PDB file of C-alpha atoms in Angstrom:
ATOM      1  CA  MET A   1       6.176  11.206  15.319  1.00  0.00           C
ATOM      2  CA  ALA A   2       3.673  12.925  17.589  1.00  0.00           C
ATOM      3  CA  TYR A   3       0.052  13.153  16.544  1.00  0.00           C
ATOM      4  CA  SER A   4      -1.821  16.416  17.000  1.00  0.00           C
ATOM      5  CA  ASP A   5      -4.477  16.607  19.756  1.00  0.00           C
ATOM      6  CA  LYS A   6      -7.203  16.602  17.123  1.00  0.00           C
ATOM      7  CA  VAL A   7      -5.895  13.444  15.494  1.00  0.00           C
ATOM      8  CA  LEU A   8      -5.665  11.763  18.891  1.00  0.00           C
ATOM      9  CA  ASP A   9      -9.193  12.857  19.737  1.00  0.00           C
ATOM     10  CA  HIS A  10     -10.602  11.341  16.539  1.00  0.00           C
ATOM     11  CA  TYR A  11      -8.424   8.272  16.928  1.00  0.00           C
ATOM     12  CA  ASN A  12      -9.484   7.618  20.508  1.00  0.00           C
ATOM     13  CA  ASN A  13     -13.119   8.608  19.991  1.00  0.00           C
ATOM     14  CA  PRO A  14     -13.796   7.979  16.317  1.00  0.00           C
ATOM     15  CA  ARG A  15     -17.128   9.435  15.200  1.00  0.00           C
ATOM     16  CA  ASN A  16     -19.626   7.496  13.135  1.00  0.00           C
ATOM     17  CA  VAL A  17     -17.889   4.146  13.041  1.00  0.00           C
ATOM     18  CA  GLY A  18     -20.036   1.474  11.516  1.00  0.00           C
ATOM     19  CA  SER A  19     -21.744   0.480   8.334  1.00  0.00           C
ATOM     20  CA  MET A  20     -25.031   0.850   6.540  1.00  0.00           C
ATOM     21  CA  ASP A  21     -26.806  -1.487   4.158  1.00  0.00           C
ATOM     22  CA  LYS A  22     -24.952  -1.064   0.900  1.00  0.00           C
ATOM     23  CA  ASN A  23     -27.988  -2.356  -1.002  1.00  0.00           C
ATOM     24  CA  ASP A  24     -30.134   0.508   0.252  1.00  0.00           C
ATOM     25  CA  PRO A  25     -30.725   2.708  -2.829  1.00  0.00           C
ATOM     26  CA  ASN A  26     -30.142   5.844  -0.732  1.00  0.00           C
ATOM     27  CA  VAL A  27     -26.781   4.649   0.547  1.00  0.00           C
ATOM     28  CA  GLY A  28     -23.558   5.309  -1.354  1.00  0.00           C
ATOM     29  CA  THR A  29     -20.488   3.242  -0.503  1.00  0.00           C
ATOM     30  CA  GLY A  30     -16.879   4.139  -1.190  1.00  0.00           C
ATOM     31  CA  MET A  31     -14.081   1.694  -0.611  1.00  0.00           C
ATOM     32  CA  VAL A  32     -10.551   2.975  -1.151  1.00  0.00           C
ATOM     33  CA  GLY A  33      -7.070   1.898  -0.206  1.00  0.00           C
ATOM     34  CA  ALA A  34      -3.445   2.887  -0.195  1.00  0.00           C
ATOM     35  CA  PRO A  35      -1.272  -0.115  -0.955  1.00  0.00           C
ATOM     36  CA  GLU A  36       1.869   1.706   0.133  1.00  0.00           C
ATOM     37  CA  CYS A  37       0.777   1.666   3.772  1.00  0.00           C
ATOM     38  CA  GLY A  38      -1.801  -1.115   3.558  1.00  0.00           C
ATOM     39  CA  ASP A  39      -4.716   1.084   4.568  1.00  0.00           C
ATOM     40  CA  VAL A  40      -8.306   0.318   3.633  1.00  0.00           C
ATOM     41  CA  MET A  41     -11.082   2.807   4.155  1.00  0.00           C
ATOM     42  CA  LYS A  42     -14.807   2.284   3.742  1.00  0.00           C
ATOM     43  CA  LEU A  43     -17.035   5.336   3.835  1.00  0.00           C
ATOM     44  CA  GLN A  44     -20.786   5.412   3.388  1.00  0.00           C
ATOM     45  CA  VAL A  45     -23.321   8.195   3.026  1.00  0.00           C
ATOM     46  CA  LYS A  46     -27.083   8.068   3.359  1.00  0.00           C
ATOM     47  CA  VAL A  47     -28.800  10.654   1.212  1.00  0.00           C
ATOM     48  CA  ASN A  48     -32.321  11.981   1.524  1.00  0.00           C
ATOM     49  CA  PRO A  49     -33.560  11.455  -2.053  1.00  0.00           C
ATOM     50  CA  THR A  50     -35.954  14.419  -2.030  1.00  0.00           C
ATOM     51  CA  THR A  51     -33.614  17.044  -0.556  1.00  0.00           C
ATOM     52  CA  GLY A  52     -30.314  15.622  -1.771  1.00  0.00           C
ATOM     53  CA  ILE A  53     -28.878  16.210   1.706  1.00  0.00           C
ATOM     54  CA  ILE A  54     -26.571  13.718   3.379  1.00  0.00           C
ATOM     55  CA  GLU A  55     -28.374  12.652   6.525  1.00  0.00           C
ATOM     56  CA  ASP A  56     -25.934  10.110   7.833  1.00  0.00           C
ATOM     57  CA  ALA A  57     -22.355   9.013   7.239  1.00  0.00           C
ATOM     58  CA  LYS A  58     -20.434   6.019   8.533  1.00  0.00           C
ATOM     59  CA  PHE A  59     -16.913   4.768   8.136  1.00  0.00           C
ATOM     60  CA  LYS A  60     -14.617   1.919   8.999  1.00  0.00           C
ATOM     61  CA  THR A  61     -10.896   2.276   8.430  1.00  0.00           C
ATOM     62  CA  PHE A  62      -8.051  -0.132   8.939  1.00  0.00           C
ATOM     63  CA  GLY A  63      -4.893   1.924   8.994  1.00  0.00           C
ATOM     64  CA  CYS A  64      -2.808   4.381  10.923  1.00  0.00           C
ATOM     65  CA  GLY A  65      -4.091   7.001  13.362  1.00  0.00           C
ATOM     66  CA  SER A  66      -4.119   9.723  10.733  1.00  0.00           C
ATOM     67  CA  ALA A  67      -6.130   7.605   8.298  1.00  0.00           C
ATOM     68  CA  ILE A  68      -8.692   6.833  11.008  1.00  0.00           C
ATOM     69  CA  ALA A  69      -8.857  10.483  12.094  1.00  0.00           C
ATOM     70  CA  SER A  70      -9.156  11.702   8.482  1.00  0.00           C
ATOM     71  CA  SER A  71     -12.101   9.430   7.740  1.00  0.00           C
ATOM     72  CA  SER A  72     -13.733  10.137  11.104  1.00  0.00           C
ATOM     73  CA  LEU A  73     -13.538  13.866  10.419  1.00  0.00           C
ATOM     74  CA  ALA A  74     -14.785  13.311   6.857  1.00  0.00           C
ATOM     75  CA  THR A  75     -17.997  11.704   8.115  1.00  0.00           C
ATOM     76  CA  GLU A  76     -18.579  14.685  10.432  1.00  0.00           C
ATOM     77  CA  MET A  77     -18.036  17.127   7.584  1.00  0.00           C
ATOM     78  CA  LEU A  78     -20.426  15.235   5.311  1.00  0.00           C
ATOM     79  CA  LYS A  79     -23.507  15.311   7.481  1.00  0.00           C
ATOM     80  CA  GLY A  80     -25.897  18.075   6.487  1.00  0.00           C
ATOM     81  CA  LYS A  81     -24.148  18.777   3.195  1.00  0.00           C
ATOM     82  CA  THR A  82     -25.718  18.304  -0.203  1.00  0.00           C
ATOM     83  CA  VAL A  83     -24.234  15.726  -2.518  1.00  0.00           C
ATOM     84  CA  ASP A  84     -22.589  18.429  -4.612  1.00  0.00           C
ATOM     85  CA  GLU A  85     -21.196  20.241  -1.581  1.00  0.00           C
ATOM     86  CA  ALA A  86     -19.724  16.927  -0.470  1.00  0.00           C
ATOM     87  CA  LEU A  87     -17.952  16.515  -3.813  1.00  0.00           C
ATOM     88  CA  ALA A  88     -16.347  19.923  -3.290  1.00  0.00           C
ATOM     89  CA  ILE A  89     -14.658  18.875  -0.035  1.00  0.00           C
ATOM     90  CA  LYS A  90     -10.885  19.105  -0.455  1.00  0.00           C
ATOM     91  CA  ASN A  91      -8.289  17.099   1.382  1.00  0.00           C
ATOM     92  CA  THR A  92      -6.593  20.358   2.433  1.00  0.00           C
ATOM     93  CA  GLU A  93      -9.564  21.084   4.698  1.00  0.00           C
ATOM     94  CA  ILE A  94      -8.848  17.823   6.510  1.00  0.00           C
ATOM     95  CA  VAL A  95      -5.116  18.568   6.616  1.00  0.00           C
ATOM     96  CA  ASN A  96      -5.744  21.961   8.198  1.00  0.00           C
ATOM     97  CA  GLU A  97      -8.351  20.789  10.650  1.00  0.00           C
ATOM     98  CA  LEU A  98      -6.232  17.880  11.897  1.00  0.00           C
ATOM     99  CA  ALA A  99      -2.881  19.669  11.538  1.00  0.00           C
ATOM    100  CA  LEU A 100      -1.526  16.685   9.596  1.00  0.00           C
ATOM    101  CA  PRO A 101       2.225  16.681   8.958  1.00  0.00           C
ATOM    102  CA  PRO A 102       3.432  16.393   5.324  1.00  0.00           C
ATOM    103  CA  VAL A 103       4.145  12.641   5.636  1.00  0.00           C
ATOM    104  CA  LYS A 104       0.494  12.053   6.529  1.00  0.00           C
ATOM    105  CA  ILE A 105      -1.119  14.150   3.837  1.00  0.00           C
ATOM    106  CA  HIS A 106      -1.811  11.037   1.783  1.00  0.00           C
ATOM    107  CA  CYS A 107      -4.247   9.941   4.538  1.00  0.00           C
ATOM    108  CA  SER A 108      -6.373  13.026   3.873  1.00  0.00           C
ATOM    109  CA  VAL A 109      -6.161  12.331   0.134  1.00  0.00           C
ATOM    110  CA  LEU A 110      -7.471   8.859   0.827  1.00  0.00           C
ATOM    111  CA  ALA A 111     -10.393  10.329   2.785  1.00  0.00           C
ATOM    112  CA  GLU A 112     -11.180  12.694  -0.085  1.00  0.00           C
ATOM    113  CA  ASP A 113     -11.069   9.749  -2.493  1.00  0.00           C
ATOM    114  CA  ALA A 114     -13.422   7.832  -0.187  1.00  0.00           C
ATOM    115  CA  ILE A 115     -15.930  10.703  -0.141  1.00  0.00           C
ATOM    116  CA  LYS A 116     -15.837  10.961  -3.935  1.00  0.00           C
ATOM    117  CA  ALA A 117     -16.191   7.188  -4.316  1.00  0.00           C
ATOM    118  CA  ALA A 118     -19.193   7.076  -1.965  1.00  0.00           C
ATOM    119  CA  ILE A 119     -20.961   9.964  -3.700  1.00  0.00           C
ATOM    120  CA  THR A 120     -20.223   8.535  -7.141  1.00  0.00           C
ATOM    121  CA  ASN A 121     -21.627   5.197  -6.022  1.00  0.00           C
ATOM    122  CA  TYR A 122     -24.792   6.930  -4.781  1.00  0.00           C
ATOM    123  CA  LYS A 123     -25.156   8.900  -8.019  1.00  0.00           C
ATOM    124  CA  ASP A 124     -24.662   5.769 -10.140  1.00  0.00           C
ATOM    125  CA  LYS A 125     -27.340   4.012  -8.126  1.00  0.00           C
ATOM    126  CA  THR A 126     -29.892   6.806  -8.527  1.00  0.00           C
ATOM    127  CA  ALA A 127     -29.112   7.134 -12.232  1.00  0.00           C
ATOM    128  CA  LYS A 128     -29.712   3.411 -12.702  1.00  0.00           C
ATOM    129  CA  GLU A 129     -32.894   3.562 -10.710  1.00  0.00           C
ATOM    130  CA  GLN A 130     -34.191   6.463 -12.775  1.00  0.00           C
ATOM    131  CA  ALA A 131     -33.294   4.643 -15.956  1.00  0.00           C
ATOM    132  CA  ALA A 132     -35.214   1.619 -14.694  1.00  0.00           C
ATOM    133  CA  VAL A 133     -38.228   3.752 -13.820  1.00  0.00           C
ATOM    134  CA  ALA A 134     -38.127   5.443 -17.226  1.00  0.00           C
ATOM    135  CA  GLN A 135     -38.372   2.154 -19.036  1.00  0.00           C
TER     136      GLN A 135
ATOM    137  CA  MET B   1      23.897   4.033 -11.574  1.00  0.00           C
ATOM    138  CA  ASP B   2      22.022   0.939 -12.680  1.00  0.00           C
ATOM    139  CA  TYR B   3      22.507  -1.850 -10.153  1.00  0.00           C
ATOM    140  CA  PHE B   4      22.363  -4.599 -12.742  1.00  0.00           C
ATOM    141  CA  SER B   5      25.154  -3.132 -14.844  1.00  0.00           C
ATOM    142  CA  PHE B   6      27.120  -2.254 -11.697  1.00  0.00           C
ATOM    143  CA  PHE B   7      27.110  -5.934 -10.808  1.00  0.00           C
ATOM    144  CA  GLY B   8      27.772  -6.865 -14.436  1.00  0.00           C
ATOM    145  CA  LEU B   9      24.581  -8.895 -14.519  1.00  0.00           C
ATOM    146  CA  GLU B  10      21.917  -9.187 -17.137  1.00  0.00           C
ATOM    147  CA  ARG B  11      18.906  -7.034 -16.315  1.00  0.00           C
ATOM    148  CA  LYS B  12      16.476  -9.735 -15.312  1.00  0.00           C
ATOM    149  CA  LEU B  13      13.665 -10.124 -12.824  1.00  0.00           C
ATOM    150  CA  THR B  14      14.581 -13.767 -12.359  1.00  0.00           C
ATOM    151  CA  LEU B  15      18.089 -13.359 -11.101  1.00  0.00           C
ATOM    152  CA  ASP B  16      20.422 -16.219 -10.257  1.00  0.00           C
ATOM    153  CA  ALA B  17      20.952 -15.691  -6.526  1.00  0.00           C
ATOM    154  CA  SER B  18      24.289 -17.530  -6.394  1.00  0.00           C
ATOM    155  CA  GLN B  19      25.628 -15.538  -9.323  1.00  0.00           C
ATOM    156  CA  LEU B  20      24.595 -12.320  -7.601  1.00  0.00           C
ATOM    157  CA  GLN B  21      26.279 -13.376  -4.378  1.00  0.00           C
ATOM    158  CA  LYS B  22      29.446 -14.313  -6.230  1.00  0.00           C
ATOM    159  CA  ARG B  23      29.607 -10.917  -7.898  1.00  0.00           C
ATOM    160  CA  PHE B  24      28.916  -9.219  -4.551  1.00  0.00           C
ATOM    161  CA  TYR B  25      31.909 -10.938  -2.953  1.00  0.00           C
ATOM    162  CA  GLU B  26      34.164 -10.194  -5.920  1.00  0.00           C
ATOM    163  CA  LEU B  27      33.251  -6.529  -5.989  1.00  0.00           C
ATOM    164  CA  SER B  28      33.482  -6.255  -2.201  1.00  0.00           C
ATOM    165  CA  ARG B  29      37.092  -7.358  -2.463  1.00  0.00           C
ATOM    166  CA  GLU B  30      37.718  -5.031  -5.356  1.00  0.00           C
ATOM    167  CA  TYR B  31      36.489  -1.962  -3.497  1.00  0.00           C
ATOM    168  CA  HIS B  32      37.677  -2.982  -0.057  1.00  0.00           C
ATOM    169  CA  PRO B  33      38.934   0.085   1.922  1.00  0.00           C
ATOM    170  CA  ASP B  34      42.200  -1.706   2.816  1.00  0.00           C
ATOM    171  CA  ARG B  35      43.174  -1.673  -0.826  1.00  0.00           C
ATOM    172  CA  PHE B  36      42.737   2.092  -1.024  1.00  0.00           C
ATOM    173  CA  ALA B  37      44.314   3.129   2.287  1.00  0.00           C
ATOM    174  CA  ARG B  38      47.477   4.354   0.621  1.00  0.00           C
ATOM    175  CA  LYS B  39      45.870   5.568  -2.588  1.00  0.00           C
ATOM    176  CA  PRO B  40      45.216   9.221  -3.425  1.00  0.00           C
ATOM    177  CA  GLU B  41      42.102  10.685  -1.850  1.00  0.00           C
ATOM    178  CA  GLU B  42      40.219  10.895  -5.116  1.00  0.00           C
ATOM    179  CA  GLU B  43      40.552   7.165  -5.720  1.00  0.00           C
ATOM    180  CA  ARG B  44      39.714   6.378  -2.121  1.00  0.00           C
ATOM    181  CA  LEU B  45      36.509   8.398  -2.291  1.00  0.00           C
ATOM    182  CA  LYS B  46      35.536   6.685  -5.521  1.00  0.00           C
ATOM    183  CA  ALA B  47      36.000   3.299  -3.896  1.00  0.00           C
ATOM    184  CA  GLU B  48      33.905   4.370  -0.923  1.00  0.00           C
ATOM    185  CA  GLU B  49      31.163   5.489  -3.233  1.00  0.00           C
ATOM    186  CA  ALA B  50      31.323   2.210  -5.142  1.00  0.00           C
ATOM    187  CA  SER B  51      31.110   0.298  -1.860  1.00  0.00           C
ATOM    188  CA  ALA B  52      27.970   2.171  -0.921  1.00  0.00           C
ATOM    189  CA  ILE B  53      26.338   1.429  -4.296  1.00  0.00           C
ATOM    190  CA  LEU B  54      27.444  -2.174  -3.963  1.00  0.00           C
ATOM    191  CA  ASN B  55      25.737  -2.620  -0.584  1.00  0.00           C
ATOM    192  CA  ASP B  56      22.553  -0.787  -1.556  1.00  0.00           C
ATOM    193  CA  GLY B  57      22.388  -2.664  -4.823  1.00  0.00           C
ATOM    194  CA  TYR B  58      22.929  -6.032  -3.192  1.00  0.00           C
ATOM    195  CA  ARG B  59      20.130  -5.364  -0.703  1.00  0.00           C
ATOM    196  CA  VAL B  60      17.735  -4.445  -3.531  1.00  0.00           C
ATOM    197  CA  LEU B  61      18.699  -7.108  -6.053  1.00  0.00           C
ATOM    198  CA  ARG B  62      18.772 -10.107  -3.743  1.00  0.00           C
ATOM    199  CA  ASP B  63      15.181  -9.548  -2.625  1.00  0.00           C
ATOM    200  CA  PRO B  64      12.694 -10.518  -5.367  1.00  0.00           C
ATOM    201  CA  VAL B  65      10.122  -7.962  -4.208  1.00  0.00           C
ATOM    202  CA  GLN B  66      12.548  -5.052  -3.978  1.00  0.00           C
ATOM    203  CA  ARG B  67      14.126  -6.118  -7.258  1.00  0.00           C
ATOM    204  CA  ALA B  68      10.754  -6.043  -9.003  1.00  0.00           C
ATOM    205  CA  GLU B  69       9.993  -2.630  -7.497  1.00  0.00           C
ATOM    206  CA  TYR B  70      13.361  -1.394  -8.695  1.00  0.00           C
ATOM    207  CA  VAL B  71      12.761  -2.516 -12.268  1.00  0.00           C
ATOM    208  CA  LEU B  72       9.247  -1.058 -12.212  1.00  0.00           C
ATOM    209  CA  LYS B  73      10.655   2.279 -11.089  1.00  0.00           C
ATOM    210  CA  GLN B  74      13.279   2.152 -13.833  1.00  0.00           C
ATOM    211  CA  GLU B  75      10.558   1.503 -16.360  1.00  0.00           C
ATOM    212  CA  GLY B  76       8.694   4.590 -15.218  1.00  0.00           C
ATOM    213  CA  PHE B  77       6.007   2.946 -13.088  1.00  0.00           C
ATOM    214  CA  ASP B  78       5.102   4.927 -10.019  1.00  0.00           C
ATOM    215  CA  VAL B  79       5.550   2.553  -7.107  1.00  0.00           C
ATOM    216  CA  GLY B  80       5.733   5.182  -4.399  1.00  0.00           C
ATOM    217  CA  GLU B  81       2.610   7.076  -3.510  1.00  0.00           C
ATOM    218  CA  GLN B  82      -0.302   5.271  -5.051  1.00  0.00           C
ATOM    219  CA  ARG B  83      -3.906   6.212  -5.234  1.00  0.00           C
ATOM    220  CA  SER B  84      -6.804   3.887  -4.779  1.00  0.00           C
ATOM    221  CA  LYS B  85      -7.549   3.853  -8.473  1.00  0.00           C
ATOM    222  CA  ASP B  86      -4.559   1.548  -8.860  1.00  0.00           C
ATOM    223  CA  VAL B  87      -6.063  -1.069  -6.593  1.00  0.00           C
ATOM    224  CA  PRO B  88      -8.733  -3.392  -7.954  1.00  0.00           C
ATOM    225  CA  PRO B  89     -11.973  -3.073  -5.944  1.00  0.00           C
ATOM    226  CA  GLU B  90     -12.170  -6.834  -5.368  1.00  0.00           C
ATOM    227  CA  LEU B  91      -8.835  -6.706  -3.598  1.00  0.00           C
ATOM    228  CA  LEU B  92      -9.948  -3.838  -1.350  1.00  0.00           C
ATOM    229  CA  GLU B  93     -13.141  -5.714  -0.597  1.00  0.00           C
ATOM    230  CA  GLU B  94     -11.170  -8.836   0.272  1.00  0.00           C
ATOM    231  CA  VAL B  95      -8.635  -7.007   2.444  1.00  0.00           C
ATOM    232  CA  PHE B  96     -11.427  -5.180   4.223  1.00  0.00           C
ATOM    233  CA  GLU B  97     -13.211  -8.446   5.012  1.00  0.00           C
ATOM    234  CA  LEU B  98      -9.983 -10.050   6.233  1.00  0.00           C
ATOM    235  CA  ASN B  99      -9.355  -7.071   8.506  1.00  0.00           C
ATOM    236  CA  MET B 100     -12.908  -7.279   9.840  1.00  0.00           C
ATOM    237  CA  ALA B 101     -12.470 -10.970  10.617  1.00  0.00           C
ATOM    238  CA  LEU B 102      -9.151 -10.253  12.272  1.00  0.00           C
ATOM    239  CA  GLU B 103     -10.673  -7.532  14.413  1.00  0.00           C
ATOM    240  CA  GLU B 104     -13.435  -9.845  15.584  1.00  0.00           C
ATOM    241  CA  LEU B 105     -10.888 -12.457  16.549  1.00  0.00           C
ATOM    242  CA  ARG B 106      -8.819  -9.857  18.329  1.00  0.00           C
ATOM    243  CA  HIS B 107     -11.684  -8.956  20.606  1.00  0.00           C
ATOM    244  CA  GLY B 108     -12.544 -12.589  21.176  1.00  0.00           C
ATOM    245  CA  ASP B 109     -11.500 -14.741  24.111  1.00  0.00           C
ATOM    246  CA  GLU B 110      -8.828 -17.423  24.325  1.00  0.00           C
ATOM    247  CA  ASP B 111     -10.870 -19.573  21.959  1.00  0.00           C
ATOM    248  CA  ALA B 112     -10.080 -17.044  19.264  1.00  0.00           C
ATOM    249  CA  ARG B 113      -6.416 -18.074  19.319  1.00  0.00           C
ATOM    250  CA  ALA B 114      -7.051 -21.150  17.214  1.00  0.00           C
ATOM    251  CA  SER B 115      -8.882 -19.056  14.643  1.00  0.00           C
ATOM    252  CA  LEU B 116      -6.076 -16.497  14.713  1.00  0.00           C
ATOM    253  CA  ALA B 117      -3.527 -19.223  14.093  1.00  0.00           C
ATOM    254  CA  GLU B 118      -5.679 -20.415  11.221  1.00  0.00           C
ATOM    255  CA  ALA B 119      -5.896 -16.909   9.795  1.00  0.00           C
ATOM    256  CA  HIS B 120      -2.127 -16.587  10.155  1.00  0.00           C
ATOM    257  CA  GLN B 121      -1.590 -19.733   8.119  1.00  0.00           C
ATOM    258  CA  LYS B 122      -4.039 -18.496   5.526  1.00  0.00           C
ATOM    259  CA  PHE B 123      -2.202 -15.172   5.122  1.00  0.00           C
ATOM    260  CA  ILE B 124       1.152 -16.945   4.941  1.00  0.00           C
ATOM    261  CA  ASN B 125      -0.244 -19.137   2.179  1.00  0.00           C
ATOM    262  CA  MET B 126      -1.587 -16.094   0.367  1.00  0.00           C
ATOM    263  CA  ARG B 127       1.813 -14.449   0.588  1.00  0.00           C
ATOM    264  CA  ALA B 128       3.484 -17.563  -0.752  1.00  0.00           C
ATOM    265  CA  ALA B 129       0.981 -17.652  -3.619  1.00  0.00           C
ATOM    266  CA  ALA B 130       1.757 -14.014  -4.406  1.00  0.00           C
ATOM    267  CA  ASP B 131       5.492 -14.782  -4.384  1.00  0.00           C
ATOM    268  CA  GLU B 132       4.954 -17.685  -6.730  1.00  0.00           C
ATOM    269  CA  GLU B 133       2.889 -15.516  -9.030  1.00  0.00           C
ATOM    270  CA  LEU B 134       5.644 -12.916  -8.944  1.00  0.00           C
ATOM    271  CA  THR B 135       8.216 -15.503 -10.001  1.00  0.00           C
ATOM    272  CA  GLY B 136       6.029 -16.647 -12.894  1.00  0.00           C
ATOM    273  CA  LEU B 137       5.423 -13.103 -14.091  1.00  0.00           C
ATOM    274  CA  GLY B 138       9.133 -12.331 -13.714  1.00  0.00           C
ATOM    275  CA  GLN B 139       9.968 -15.158 -16.094  1.00  0.00           C
ATOM    276  CA  ARG B 140       7.374 -13.933 -18.521  1.00  0.00           C
ATOM    277  CA  TYR B 141       8.763 -10.409 -18.426  1.00  0.00           C
ATOM    278  CA  ASP B 142      12.342 -11.584 -18.899  1.00  0.00           C
ATOM    279  CA  GLN B 143      11.302 -13.478 -22.005  1.00  0.00           C
ATOM    280  CA  SER B 144       8.949 -10.920 -23.508  1.00  0.00           C
ATOM    281  CA  GLN B 145      10.023  -7.528 -22.078  1.00  0.00           C
ATOM    282  CA  ASP B 146       6.331  -6.782 -22.288  1.00  0.00           C
ATOM    283  CA  ARG B 147       5.214  -3.747 -20.300  1.00  0.00           C
ATOM    284  CA  ALA B 148       1.776  -5.263 -19.795  1.00  0.00           C
ATOM    285  CA  VAL B 149       3.455  -7.919 -17.677  1.00  0.00           C
ATOM    286  CA  LEU B 150       5.054  -5.208 -15.545  1.00  0.00           C
ATOM    287  CA  GLN B 151       1.606  -3.779 -15.009  1.00  0.00           C
ATOM    288  CA  GLN B 152       0.480  -7.169 -13.732  1.00  0.00           C
ATOM    289  CA  ILE B 153       3.531  -7.382 -11.494  1.00  0.00           C
ATOM    290  CA  ARG B 154       2.632  -4.043 -10.019  1.00  0.00           C
ATOM    291  CA  GLY B 155      -0.812  -5.397  -9.169  1.00  0.00           C
ATOM    292  CA  VAL B 156       0.675  -8.449  -7.456  1.00  0.00           C
ATOM    293  CA  LEU B 157       3.074  -6.240  -5.477  1.00  0.00           C
ATOM    294  CA  ASN B 158       0.171  -4.110  -4.257  1.00  0.00           C
ATOM    295  CA  ARG B 159      -1.707  -7.193  -3.209  1.00  0.00           C
ATOM    296  CA  ARG B 160       1.354  -8.608  -1.511  1.00  0.00           C
ATOM    297  CA  ARG B 161       1.818  -5.421   0.490  1.00  0.00           C
ATOM    298  CA  TYR B 162      -1.678  -5.751   1.880  1.00  0.00           C
ATOM    299  CA  ILE B 163      -1.103  -9.409   2.705  1.00  0.00           C
ATOM    300  CA  ARG B 164       2.210  -8.589   4.377  1.00  0.00           C
ATOM    301  CA  ASN B 165       0.407  -6.098   6.619  1.00  0.00           C
ATOM    302  CA  LEU B 166      -2.201  -8.679   7.513  1.00  0.00           C
ATOM    303  CA  VAL B 167       0.557 -11.139   8.428  1.00  0.00           C
ATOM    304  CA  THR B 168       2.190  -8.508  10.653  1.00  0.00           C
ATOM    305  CA  GLU B 169      -1.128  -7.679  12.301  1.00  0.00           C
ATOM    306  CA  VAL B 170      -2.003 -11.268  13.084  1.00  0.00           C
ATOM    307  CA  GLU B 171       1.510 -11.975  14.333  1.00  0.00           C
ATOM    308  CA  LYS B 172       1.183  -9.077  16.758  1.00  0.00           C
ATOM    309  CA  GLU B 173      -1.930 -10.733  18.146  1.00  0.00           C
ATOM    310  CA  LEU B 174      -0.347 -14.156  18.405  1.00  0.00           C
ATOM    311  CA  ALA B 175       2.853 -12.931  20.047  1.00  0.00           C
TER     312      ALA B 175
END
């Protein structure tokens, strides 16, 4: 099956590969996986606590080209968005942008799950921190 | 068509391999095309269809992993497309770390070969442990018919799939 040019571009030059300190209170980490294909995807966001804007995003994915491209694109989409805007990102946006074929749609779903997991992790952290401060 | 009843076998996760093979040979003879060459078309087509089920069924039932997946599917567990929520986070964490280690070795020099071989052995052992666990759970399910056990089996199958991929990856490097 041929990959689209956009998938190949992200696969060959993945953006924002790497990791951030998961213990940093401003960093949210999402780790998701698809057992069917054996993919694992880690996606992290760094949020500015005063503005609520995502200032940085990193990922590392072990999986097929489409899974790598989906998460690479996801990190690009995340930067500059607020936490709530990030939660509104739909996998269909990734599908359209990368022209993913139907058999690879689950890769975009995985990326959406990773975004949600990272944001949820960040929100949980801040909620805990606030609870600790309140005490 | 249920494969177990097609083979006339009890629906069990722990299947007697020799019994299955025996039934496969018997049924292969029974539906052999030579026996239907001169029969009316309707009968011939039925035999062809039975032969196809026989071969598919044998492939699924003789493999413990495929057999477990088959029973899970029959019991209404979704074993196709799965979302991350079905995978325990510790497993993802572990698989991620193993992949990271593998990637480091991959970019290493010749010295990395020994470590790769070590990793290979480790994954093989993990796969064997998963298979053993699967056998144990299979026995438990056969005795209890408890759906909670099937849920556990599903977890082991997920884990095994990840391990199988790691084995394939490391074997590519060692080849």
